Every structure is written in C-alpha cells, then in structure tokens.
PDB file of C-alpha atoms in Angstrom:
ATOM      1  CA  UNK D   1     -25.640 -60.242 -27.010  1.00 67.00           C
ATOM      2  CA  UNK D   2     -25.661 -58.131 -30.134  1.00 64.00           C
ATOM      3  CA  UNK D   3     -27.205 -54.781 -29.522  1.00 90.00           C
ATOM      4  CA  UNK D   4     -28.391 -52.383 -32.182  1.00 95.00           C
ATOM      5  CA  UNK D   5     -29.722 -49.108 -30.867  1.00 95.00           C
ATOM      6  CA  UNK D   6     -31.514 -46.279 -32.631  1.00 96.00           C
ATOM      7  CA  UNK D   7     -31.506 -42.714 -31.402  1.00 91.00           C
ATOM      8  CA  UNK D   8     -35.270 -42.246 -31.117  1.00 92.00           C
ATOM      9  CA  UNK D   9     -38.330 -44.490 -30.931  1.00 93.00           C
ATOM     10  CA  UNK D  10     -40.683 -41.746 -32.075  1.00 95.00           C
ATOM     11  CA  UNK D  11     -39.940 -38.582 -34.010  1.00 97.00           C
ATOM     12  CA  UNK D  12     -42.175 -35.847 -35.385  1.00 97.00           C
ATOM     13  CA  UNK D  13     -40.738 -33.443 -37.935  1.00 97.00           C
ATOM     14  CA  UNK D  14     -42.090 -30.782 -40.260  1.00 97.00           C
ATOM     15  CA  UNK D  15     -41.985 -30.867 -44.034  1.00 98.00           C
ATOM     16  CA  UNK D  16     -38.701 -29.482 -45.317  1.00 97.00           C
ATOM     17  CA  UNK D  17     -36.692 -30.159 -42.163  1.00 97.00           C
ATOM     18  CA  UNK D  18     -33.401 -32.014 -42.289  1.00 97.00           C
ATOM     19  CA  UNK D  19     -33.719 -35.202 -40.261  1.00 97.00           C
ATOM     20  CA  UNK D  20     -30.981 -37.410 -38.845  1.00 97.00           C
ATOM     21  CA  UNK D  21     -31.651 -40.973 -37.732  1.00 98.00           C
ATOM     22  CA  UNK D  22     -28.771 -42.556 -35.857  1.00 97.00           C
ATOM     23  CA  UNK D  23     -27.953 -46.232 -35.463  1.00 97.00           C
ATOM     24  CA  UNK D  24     -25.217 -47.756 -33.323  1.00 97.00           C
ATOM     25  CA  UNK D  25     -24.158 -51.408 -33.035  1.00 96.00           C
ATOM     26  CA  UNK D  26     -21.777 -52.826 -30.460  1.00 94.00           C
ATOM     27  CA  UNK D  27     -20.629 -56.073 -32.085  1.00 88.00           C
ATOM     28  CA  UNK D  28     -18.024 -54.844 -34.550  1.00 90.00           C
ATOM     29  CA  UNK D  29     -20.197 -55.800 -37.525  1.00 91.00           C
ATOM     30  CA  UNK D  30     -18.961 -54.802 -40.966  1.00 91.00           C
ATOM     31  CA  UNK D  31     -22.382 -54.468 -42.584  1.00 91.00           C
ATOM     32  CA  UNK D  32     -25.090 -52.001 -41.628  1.00 94.00           C
ATOM     33  CA  UNK D  33     -28.451 -51.387 -43.256  1.00 95.00           C
ATOM     34  CA  UNK D  34     -31.349 -48.958 -43.230  1.00 97.00           C
ATOM     35  CA  UNK D  35     -34.843 -50.200 -44.079  1.00 96.00           C
ATOM     36  CA  UNK D  36     -38.258 -48.633 -44.011  1.00 97.00           C
ATOM     37  CA  UNK D  37     -41.444 -50.509 -43.260  1.00 95.00           C
ATOM     38  CA  UNK D  38     -44.841 -49.469 -44.564  1.00 95.00           C
ATOM     39  CA  UNK D  39     -48.242 -51.188 -44.315  1.00 91.00           C
ATOM     40  CA  UNK D  40     -48.937 -53.249 -47.409  1.00 88.00           C
ATOM     41  CA  UNK D  41     -45.403 -52.795 -48.737  1.00 91.00           C
ATOM     42  CA  UNK D  42     -43.361 -54.558 -46.082  1.00 91.00           C
ATOM     43  CA  UNK D  43     -39.717 -53.824 -45.460  1.00 94.00           C
ATOM     44  CA  UNK D  44     -37.625 -52.216 -48.159  1.00 94.00           C
ATOM     45  CA  UNK D  45     -33.907 -51.509 -48.282  1.00 94.00           C
ATOM     46  CA  UNK D  46     -32.904 -47.834 -48.449  1.00 96.00           C
ATOM     47  CA  UNK D  47     -29.104 -47.940 -48.153  1.00 96.00           C
ATOM     48  CA  UNK D  48     -26.434 -50.242 -46.846  1.00 94.00           C
ATOM     49  CA  UNK D  49     -22.772 -50.034 -45.958  1.00 94.00           C
ATOM     50  CA  UNK D  50     -20.159 -52.791 -45.888  1.00 90.00           C
ATOM     51  CA  UNK D  51     -17.324 -50.723 -44.452  1.00 90.00           C
ATOM     52  CA  UNK D  52     -16.494 -47.347 -43.000  1.00 92.00           C
ATOM     53  CA  UNK D  53     -17.106 -44.550 -45.514  1.00 90.00           C
ATOM     54  CA  UNK D  54     -18.591 -47.068 -47.979  1.00 91.00           C
ATOM     55  CA  UNK D  55     -22.236 -46.919 -48.984  1.00 93.00           C
ATOM     56  CA  UNK D  56     -24.458 -48.593 -51.533  1.00 93.00           C
ATOM     57  CA  UNK D  57     -27.954 -47.681 -52.697  1.00 94.00           C
ATOM     58  CA  UNK D  58     -30.725 -50.099 -51.938  1.00 92.00           C
ATOM     59  CA  UNK D  59     -34.114 -50.348 -53.590  1.00 90.00           C
ATOM     60  CA  UNK D  60     -35.521 -46.953 -52.565  1.00 94.00           C
ATOM     61  CA  UNK D  61     -32.669 -44.449 -51.981  1.00 95.00           C
ATOM     62  CA  UNK D  62     -34.418 -41.378 -53.411  1.00 96.00           C
ATOM     63  CA  UNK D  63     -34.726 -38.586 -50.850  1.00 96.00           C
ATOM     64  CA  UNK D  64     -32.216 -40.175 -48.476  1.00 98.00           C
ATOM     65  CA  UNK D  65     -28.489 -40.125 -47.874  1.00 97.00           C
ATOM     66  CA  UNK D  66     -26.301 -41.940 -45.360  1.00 97.00           C
ATOM     67  CA  UNK D  67     -23.069 -41.485 -43.473  1.00 97.00           C
ATOM     68  CA  UNK D  68     -20.723 -44.014 -41.941  1.00 97.00           C
ATOM     69  CA  UNK D  69     -17.717 -42.301 -40.396  1.00 96.00           C
ATOM     70  CA  UNK D  70     -17.152 -44.973 -37.738  1.00 96.00           C
ATOM     71  CA  UNK D  71     -17.668 -48.718 -37.958  1.00 95.00           C
ATOM     72  CA  UNK D  72     -20.260 -48.818 -35.192  1.00 96.00           C
ATOM     73  CA  UNK D  73     -22.422 -45.928 -36.376  1.00 97.00           C
ATOM     74  CA  UNK D  74     -24.613 -45.591 -39.468  1.00 97.00           C
ATOM     75  CA  UNK D  75     -26.727 -42.480 -39.981  1.00 97.00           C
ATOM     76  CA  UNK D  76     -29.698 -42.000 -42.261  1.00 98.00           C
ATOM     77  CA  UNK D  77     -30.310 -38.438 -43.420  1.00 98.00           C
ATOM     78  CA  UNK D  78     -33.481 -37.017 -44.876  1.00 97.00           C
ATOM     79  CA  UNK D  79     -32.222 -33.846 -46.550  1.00 94.00           C
ATOM     80  CA  UNK D  80     -35.677 -32.254 -46.825  1.00 97.00           C
ATOM     81  CA  UNK D  81     -38.348 -34.331 -45.134  1.00 97.00           C
ATOM     82  CA  UNK D  82     -41.592 -34.909 -46.983  1.00 97.00           C
ATOM     83  CA  UNK D  83     -44.882 -36.420 -45.840  1.00 97.00           C
ATOM     84  CA  UNK D  84     -44.304 -39.541 -47.960  1.00 97.00           C
ATOM     85  CA  UNK D  85     -41.301 -40.290 -45.760  1.00 98.00           C
ATOM     86  CA  UNK D  86     -43.577 -40.893 -42.792  1.00 98.00           C
ATOM     87  CA  UNK D  87     -42.715 -44.470 -41.934  1.00 97.00           C
ATOM     88  CA  UNK D  88     -41.088 -46.906 -39.522  1.00 96.00           C
ATOM     89  CA  UNK D  89     -37.312 -46.907 -40.020  1.00 97.00           C
ATOM     90  CA  UNK D  90     -35.294 -49.930 -38.987  1.00 96.00           C
ATOM     91  CA  UNK D  91     -31.552 -50.250 -38.785  1.00 96.00           C
ATOM     92  CA  UNK D  92     -29.779 -53.609 -38.908  1.00 95.00           C
ATOM     93  CA  UNK D  93     -26.248 -54.928 -38.780  1.00 93.00           C
ATOM     94  CA  UNK D  94     -24.471 -58.152 -39.634  1.00 89.00           C
ATOM     95  CA  UNK D  95     -21.111 -59.763 -40.034  1.00 84.00           C
ATOM     96  CA  UNK D  96     -19.838 -60.113 -43.566  1.00 74.00           C
ATOM     97  CA  UNK D  97     -19.463 -63.841 -44.001  1.00 64.00           C
ATOM     98  CA  UNK D  98     -19.722 -64.012 -47.763  1.00 58.00           C
ATOM     99  CA  UNK D  99     -22.526 -66.418 -48.494  1.00 56.00           C
ATOM    100  CA  UNK D 100     -25.038 -65.502 -45.850  1.00 62.00           C
ATOM    101  CA  UNK D 101     -25.351 -63.754 -42.521  1.00 77.00           C
ATOM    102  CA  UNK D 102     -27.874 -63.179 -39.779  1.00 85.00           C
ATOM    103  CA  UNK D 103     -29.103 -59.623 -39.443  1.00 89.00           C
ATOM    104  CA  UNK D 104     -29.695 -57.983 -36.083  1.00 92.00           C
ATOM    105  CA  UNK D 105     -32.316 -55.262 -35.999  1.00 94.00           C
ATOM    106  CA  UNK D 106     -32.721 -52.169 -33.906  1.00 95.00           C
ATOM    107  CA  UNK D 107     -36.053 -51.328 -32.246  1.00 94.00           C
ATOM    108  CA  UNK D 108     -37.089 -48.937 -35.007  1.00 95.00           C
ATOM    109  CA  UNK D 109     -37.878 -45.241 -35.237  1.00 96.00           C
ATOM    110  CA  UNK D 110     -41.420 -44.252 -36.103  1.00 96.00           C
ATOM    111  CA  UNK D 111     -41.072 -40.996 -38.016  1.00 98.00           C
ATOM    112  CA  UNK D 112     -44.019 -38.740 -38.704  1.00 98.00           C
ATOM    113  CA  UNK D 113     -43.561 -35.831 -41.111  1.00 98.00           C
ATOM    114  CA  UNK D 114     -46.315 -33.212 -40.898  1.00 97.00           C
TER     115      UNK D 114
ATOM    116  CA  UNK P   1     -43.468 -57.094 -58.395  1.00 51.00           C
ATOM    117  CA  UNK P   2     -42.621 -58.738 -55.104  1.00 60.00           C
ATOM    118  CA  UNK P   3     -40.004 -61.432 -55.525  1.00 87.00           C
ATOM    119  CA  UNK P   4     -40.989 -63.093 -52.265  1.00 94.00           C
ATOM    120  CA  UNK P   5     -44.491 -64.440 -51.833  1.00 95.00           C
ATOM    121  CA  UNK P   6     -45.784 -65.541 -48.464  1.00 96.00           C
ATOM    122  CA  UNK P   7     -48.946 -67.411 -47.638  1.00 96.00           C
ATOM    123  CA  UNK P   8     -51.213 -67.081 -45.909  1.00 97.00           C
ATOM    124  CA  UNK P   9     -51.256 -63.325 -45.278  1.00 96.00           C
ATOM    125  CA  UNK P  10     -53.326 -63.811 -42.134  1.00 97.00           C
ATOM    126  CA  UNK P  11     -53.789 -66.885 -39.983  1.00 98.00           C
ATOM    127  CA  UNK P  12     -55.854 -67.381 -36.841  1.00 98.00           C
ATOM    128  CA  UNK P  13     -55.554 -70.693 -35.030  1.00 98.00           C
ATOM    129  CA  UNK P  14     -56.303 -72.265 -31.691  1.00 98.00           C
ATOM    130  CA  UNK P  15     -53.665 -72.907 -29.071  1.00 98.00           C
ATOM    131  CA  UNK P  16     -51.953 -76.239 -29.646  1.00 97.00           C
ATOM    132  CA  UNK P  17     -52.450 -76.350 -33.398  1.00 98.00           C
ATOM    133  CA  UNK P  18     -49.646 -77.093 -35.852  1.00 98.00           C
ATOM    134  CA  UNK P  19     -48.905 -73.994 -37.916  1.00 98.00           C
ATOM    135  CA  UNK P  20     -47.349 -73.791 -41.382  1.00 98.00           C
ATOM    136  CA  UNK P  21     -46.331 -70.593 -43.163  1.00 98.00           C
ATOM    137  CA  UNK P  22     -45.083 -70.823 -46.725  1.00 98.00           C
ATOM    138  CA  UNK P  23     -42.615 -68.715 -48.669  1.00 98.00           C
ATOM    139  CA  UNK P  24     -41.791 -68.814 -52.382  1.00 97.00           C
ATOM    140  CA  UNK P  25     -39.153 -66.828 -54.181  1.00 95.00           C
ATOM    141  CA  UNK P  26     -38.218 -66.439 -57.808  1.00 91.00           C
ATOM    142  CA  UNK P  27     -34.460 -65.832 -57.954  1.00 87.00           C
ATOM    143  CA  UNK P  28     -31.271 -67.596 -56.969  1.00 86.00           C
ATOM    144  CA  UNK P  29     -30.403 -66.888 -53.371  1.00 87.00           C
ATOM    145  CA  UNK P  30     -27.554 -67.471 -50.950  1.00 85.00           C
ATOM    146  CA  UNK P  31     -29.727 -67.774 -47.830  1.00 89.00           C
ATOM    147  CA  UNK P  32     -33.348 -67.682 -46.738  1.00 93.00           C
ATOM    148  CA  UNK P  33     -34.272 -65.916 -43.510  1.00 95.00           C
ATOM    149  CA  UNK P  34     -37.274 -66.211 -41.232  1.00 97.00           C
ATOM    150  CA  UNK P  35     -37.915 -63.251 -38.970  1.00 97.00           C
ATOM    151  CA  UNK P  36     -40.435 -62.556 -36.221  1.00 97.00           C
ATOM    152  CA  UNK P  37     -41.936 -59.156 -35.458  1.00 96.00           C
ATOM    153  CA  UNK P  38     -44.022 -58.540 -32.374  1.00 90.00           C
ATOM    154  CA  UNK P  39     -46.318 -55.529 -31.942  1.00 84.00           C
ATOM    155  CA  UNK P  40     -44.142 -52.538 -31.139  1.00 77.00           C
ATOM    156  CA  UNK P  41     -41.792 -53.136 -34.036  1.00 69.00           C
ATOM    157  CA  UNK P  42     -38.860 -55.237 -32.829  1.00 87.00           C
ATOM    158  CA  UNK P  43     -37.658 -57.781 -35.395  1.00 94.00           C
ATOM    159  CA  UNK P  44     -35.840 -60.929 -34.352  1.00 93.00           C
ATOM    160  CA  UNK P  45     -34.074 -63.339 -36.659  1.00 93.00           C
ATOM    161  CA  UNK P  46     -35.407 -66.884 -36.160  1.00 95.00           C
ATOM    162  CA  UNK P  47     -33.559 -68.844 -38.837  1.00 94.00           C
ATOM    163  CA  UNK P  48     -31.122 -68.420 -41.651  1.00 92.00           C
ATOM    164  CA  UNK P  49     -30.819 -71.430 -43.921  1.00 91.00           C
ATOM    165  CA  UNK P  50     -29.447 -72.302 -47.329  1.00 89.00           C
ATOM    166  CA  UNK P  51     -30.405 -75.973 -47.445  1.00 91.00           C
ATOM    167  CA  UNK P  52     -32.331 -78.651 -45.599  1.00 93.00           C
ATOM    168  CA  UNK P  53     -33.947 -78.042 -42.268  1.00 96.00           C
ATOM    169  CA  UNK P  54     -33.310 -76.266 -38.980  1.00 95.00           C
ATOM    170  CA  UNK P  55     -35.073 -76.633 -35.635  1.00 97.00           C
ATOM    171  CA  UNK P  56     -35.156 -74.389 -32.619  1.00 95.00           C
ATOM    172  CA  UNK P  57     -37.514 -75.385 -29.841  1.00 96.00           C
ATOM    173  CA  UNK P  58     -41.017 -75.607 -31.305  1.00 97.00           C
ATOM    174  CA  UNK P  59     -39.996 -73.890 -34.538  1.00 98.00           C
ATOM    175  CA  UNK P  60     -38.848 -75.719 -37.652  1.00 98.00           C
ATOM    176  CA  UNK P  61     -37.746 -74.179 -40.932  1.00 98.00           C
ATOM    177  CA  UNK P  62     -37.243 -76.074 -44.168  1.00 97.00           C
ATOM    178  CA  UNK P  63     -36.065 -75.050 -47.603  1.00 96.00           C
ATOM    179  CA  UNK P  64     -36.190 -76.688 -51.032  1.00 95.00           C
ATOM    180  CA  UNK P  65     -33.653 -74.895 -53.192  1.00 92.00           C
ATOM    181  CA  UNK P  66     -34.757 -76.577 -56.444  1.00 93.00           C
ATOM    182  CA  UNK P  67     -38.387 -75.564 -55.928  1.00 95.00           C
ATOM    183  CA  UNK P  68     -37.457 -72.143 -54.477  1.00 95.00           C
ATOM    184  CA  UNK P  69     -39.726 -72.723 -51.520  1.00 97.00           C
ATOM    185  CA  UNK P  70     -39.413 -72.570 -47.744  1.00 97.00           C
ATOM    186  CA  UNK P  71     -41.770 -73.322 -44.884  1.00 98.00           C
ATOM    187  CA  UNK P  72     -41.872 -72.294 -41.254  1.00 98.00           C
ATOM    188  CA  UNK P  73     -43.648 -74.666 -38.890  1.00 98.00           C
ATOM    189  CA  UNK P  74     -44.716 -74.068 -35.324  1.00 98.00           C
ATOM    190  CA  UNK P  75     -45.614 -77.112 -33.249  1.00 97.00           C
ATOM    191  CA  UNK P  76     -47.906 -76.913 -30.204  1.00 97.00           C
ATOM    192  CA  UNK P  77     -48.662 -73.251 -30.916  1.00 97.00           C
ATOM    193  CA  UNK P  78     -49.126 -70.865 -27.998  1.00 97.00           C
ATOM    194  CA  UNK P  79     -50.647 -67.374 -27.740  1.00 96.00           C
ATOM    195  CA  UNK P  80     -47.138 -65.933 -27.250  1.00 94.00           C
ATOM    196  CA  UNK P  81     -46.375 -67.101 -30.818  1.00 96.00           C
ATOM    197  CA  UNK P  82     -48.780 -64.416 -32.054  1.00 97.00           C
ATOM    198  CA  UNK P  83     -46.682 -62.114 -34.238  1.00 97.00           C
ATOM    199  CA  UNK P  84     -45.898 -61.251 -37.826  1.00 97.00           C
ATOM    200  CA  UNK P  85     -43.584 -63.790 -39.473  1.00 98.00           C
ATOM    201  CA  UNK P  86     -41.495 -62.483 -42.332  1.00 97.00           C
ATOM    202  CA  UNK P  87     -39.619 -64.437 -44.958  1.00 97.00           C
ATOM    203  CA  UNK P  88     -36.633 -62.785 -46.651  1.00 95.00           C
ATOM    204  CA  UNK P  89     -33.700 -63.762 -48.793  1.00 92.00           C
ATOM    205  CA  UNK P  90     -30.136 -62.571 -49.187  1.00 86.00           C
ATOM    206  CA  UNK P  91     -28.401 -62.708 -52.523  1.00 77.00           C
ATOM    207  CA  UNK P  92     -24.917 -63.025 -51.107  1.00 65.00           C
ATOM    208  CA  UNK P  93     -22.150 -60.697 -50.070  1.00 61.00           C
ATOM    209  CA  UNK P  94     -23.012 -57.569 -48.180  1.00 63.00           C
ATOM    210  CA  UNK P  95     -26.271 -56.643 -49.865  1.00 75.00           C
ATOM    211  CA  UNK P  96     -29.467 -56.302 -47.882  1.00 85.00           C
ATOM    212  CA  UNK P  97     -32.460 -58.558 -47.577  1.00 89.00           C
ATOM    213  CA  UNK P  98     -35.475 -58.743 -49.870  1.00 91.00           C
ATOM    214  CA  UNK P  99     -38.601 -59.320 -47.832  1.00 94.00           C
ATOM    215  CA  UNK P 100     -42.012 -60.879 -48.192  1.00 95.00           C
ATOM    216  CA  UNK P 101     -44.939 -58.904 -46.873  1.00 94.00           C
ATOM    217  CA  UNK P 102     -45.326 -61.071 -43.792  1.00 95.00           C
ATOM    218  CA  UNK P 103     -47.866 -63.435 -42.289  1.00 97.00           C
ATOM    219  CA  UNK P 104     -49.908 -62.095 -39.399  1.00 96.00           C
ATOM    220  CA  UNK P 105     -50.432 -65.015 -36.989  1.00 97.00           C
ATOM    221  CA  UNK P 106     -52.875 -64.960 -34.080  1.00 97.00           C
ATOM    222  CA  UNK P 107     -53.041 -67.902 -31.690  1.00 97.00           C
ATOM    223  CA  UNK P 108     -56.178 -67.886 -29.590  1.00 97.00           C
ATOM    224  CA  UNK P 109     -56.202 -69.524 -26.137  1.00 96.00           C
TER     225      UNK P 109
END
C-alpha cells in the first residue's frame, strides 16, 4: 500500500512566521506535489517535483517555496505566513510513467494563520 | 477561468438510485482522473482513464476524448457513497493535476 504522510493534521501559526509542511512517501515515487484546497476554488497546484533537488512552479507559487533533498520527502515552506495562506494543504506523489499516472494523496494539513 | 467543469455541483439522491456526475474539459489531456474525498479531507483516486470505460465494483467511469467529456456513474447508490467527487486531468509528463470544483453527493437512506 502506498502511504503518503504529512507532518501535521492541524497547525496554527502567526502572521509573519516561517512555516514548514513536511510530506513523506514510502513507495519510491519520482513525482511529488503540493496542492492547496479552498472552498469555492477547489484544489490548486502550488509546486511539484519530478526528481531530487528539482522543482517546478505550479499555478499559485507566490509566497511559497519547496525543498526536495531526498526522494521520499518534499517540504513546502511559507517564508512569511499571511492570513490568505490559511487553507488545507495536500501533498501527493506518483510514479512518472510518461502519459499518465495515479496520484496518491496524504491526509492533508489544515493550516490557520492568525 | 476553470478549465474543468463539473455538474451538478450538489446532488442529493435516495439509496439505490443510479447516479451520474459529468465532467467537461477544454484542452487536450493525457489522462482524466476521478477522485473521491470524504469529510475529514482524505482524497482517494478512483479512476484514471485516457479512453473508453473502466469499472470498479459499483463505479463506472467513461470518457469521450473527441467531445472532451467524462462521466462517473454509481449504480445501486448507498449512503457510504456520500462524498465529494472530483474530476481532474493531467496534461502528461510530471506536471500536476488540474481539478474541477467537485460534486457534493449525499445519498439518503
């Protein structure tokens, strides 16, 4: 069974804090993704990575950065948290099969920035 | 502009009914995904398809590439099918998914 774990289910941070969200997968997947989910907007891609130390911007990368030092771990960093980054954050991973691939999601981290 | 349109947004039905959720997209894709999200946040991949039809238990997914349209059907619906169903597409390679806004399904006993 593929397992994608996220470091926290709930997190409360203050405006201006640096926030780290960690994601770990145990199936040797090449691809890893960070999404955020907001009511009325659905899921949107923040960043993705197709290999160690590689990263690509998604649709809404502003205010975020990522780190992938090991294949199994993909971190999302909020350099200076703001209230508009209050959201549900979901990590996912997949094999890189070229034409299409099933994504496996973590349980999500509900982040509140006050 | 959302490139993936789902309908209906909300659907309430009685147990045992046949359910259809529709998804339309506007660009060329490599695969169409159907996902299920239960309250509490967890998302599970139900289907990934690039042509034709797939079936898993009471769930059936179809896609018409020429019309850029996909449907998810649930036969003999049950209250445990109550969830948000999300359509998404992948463009190929390692890029992420583009999602519809989801269909909130409630099956009443």
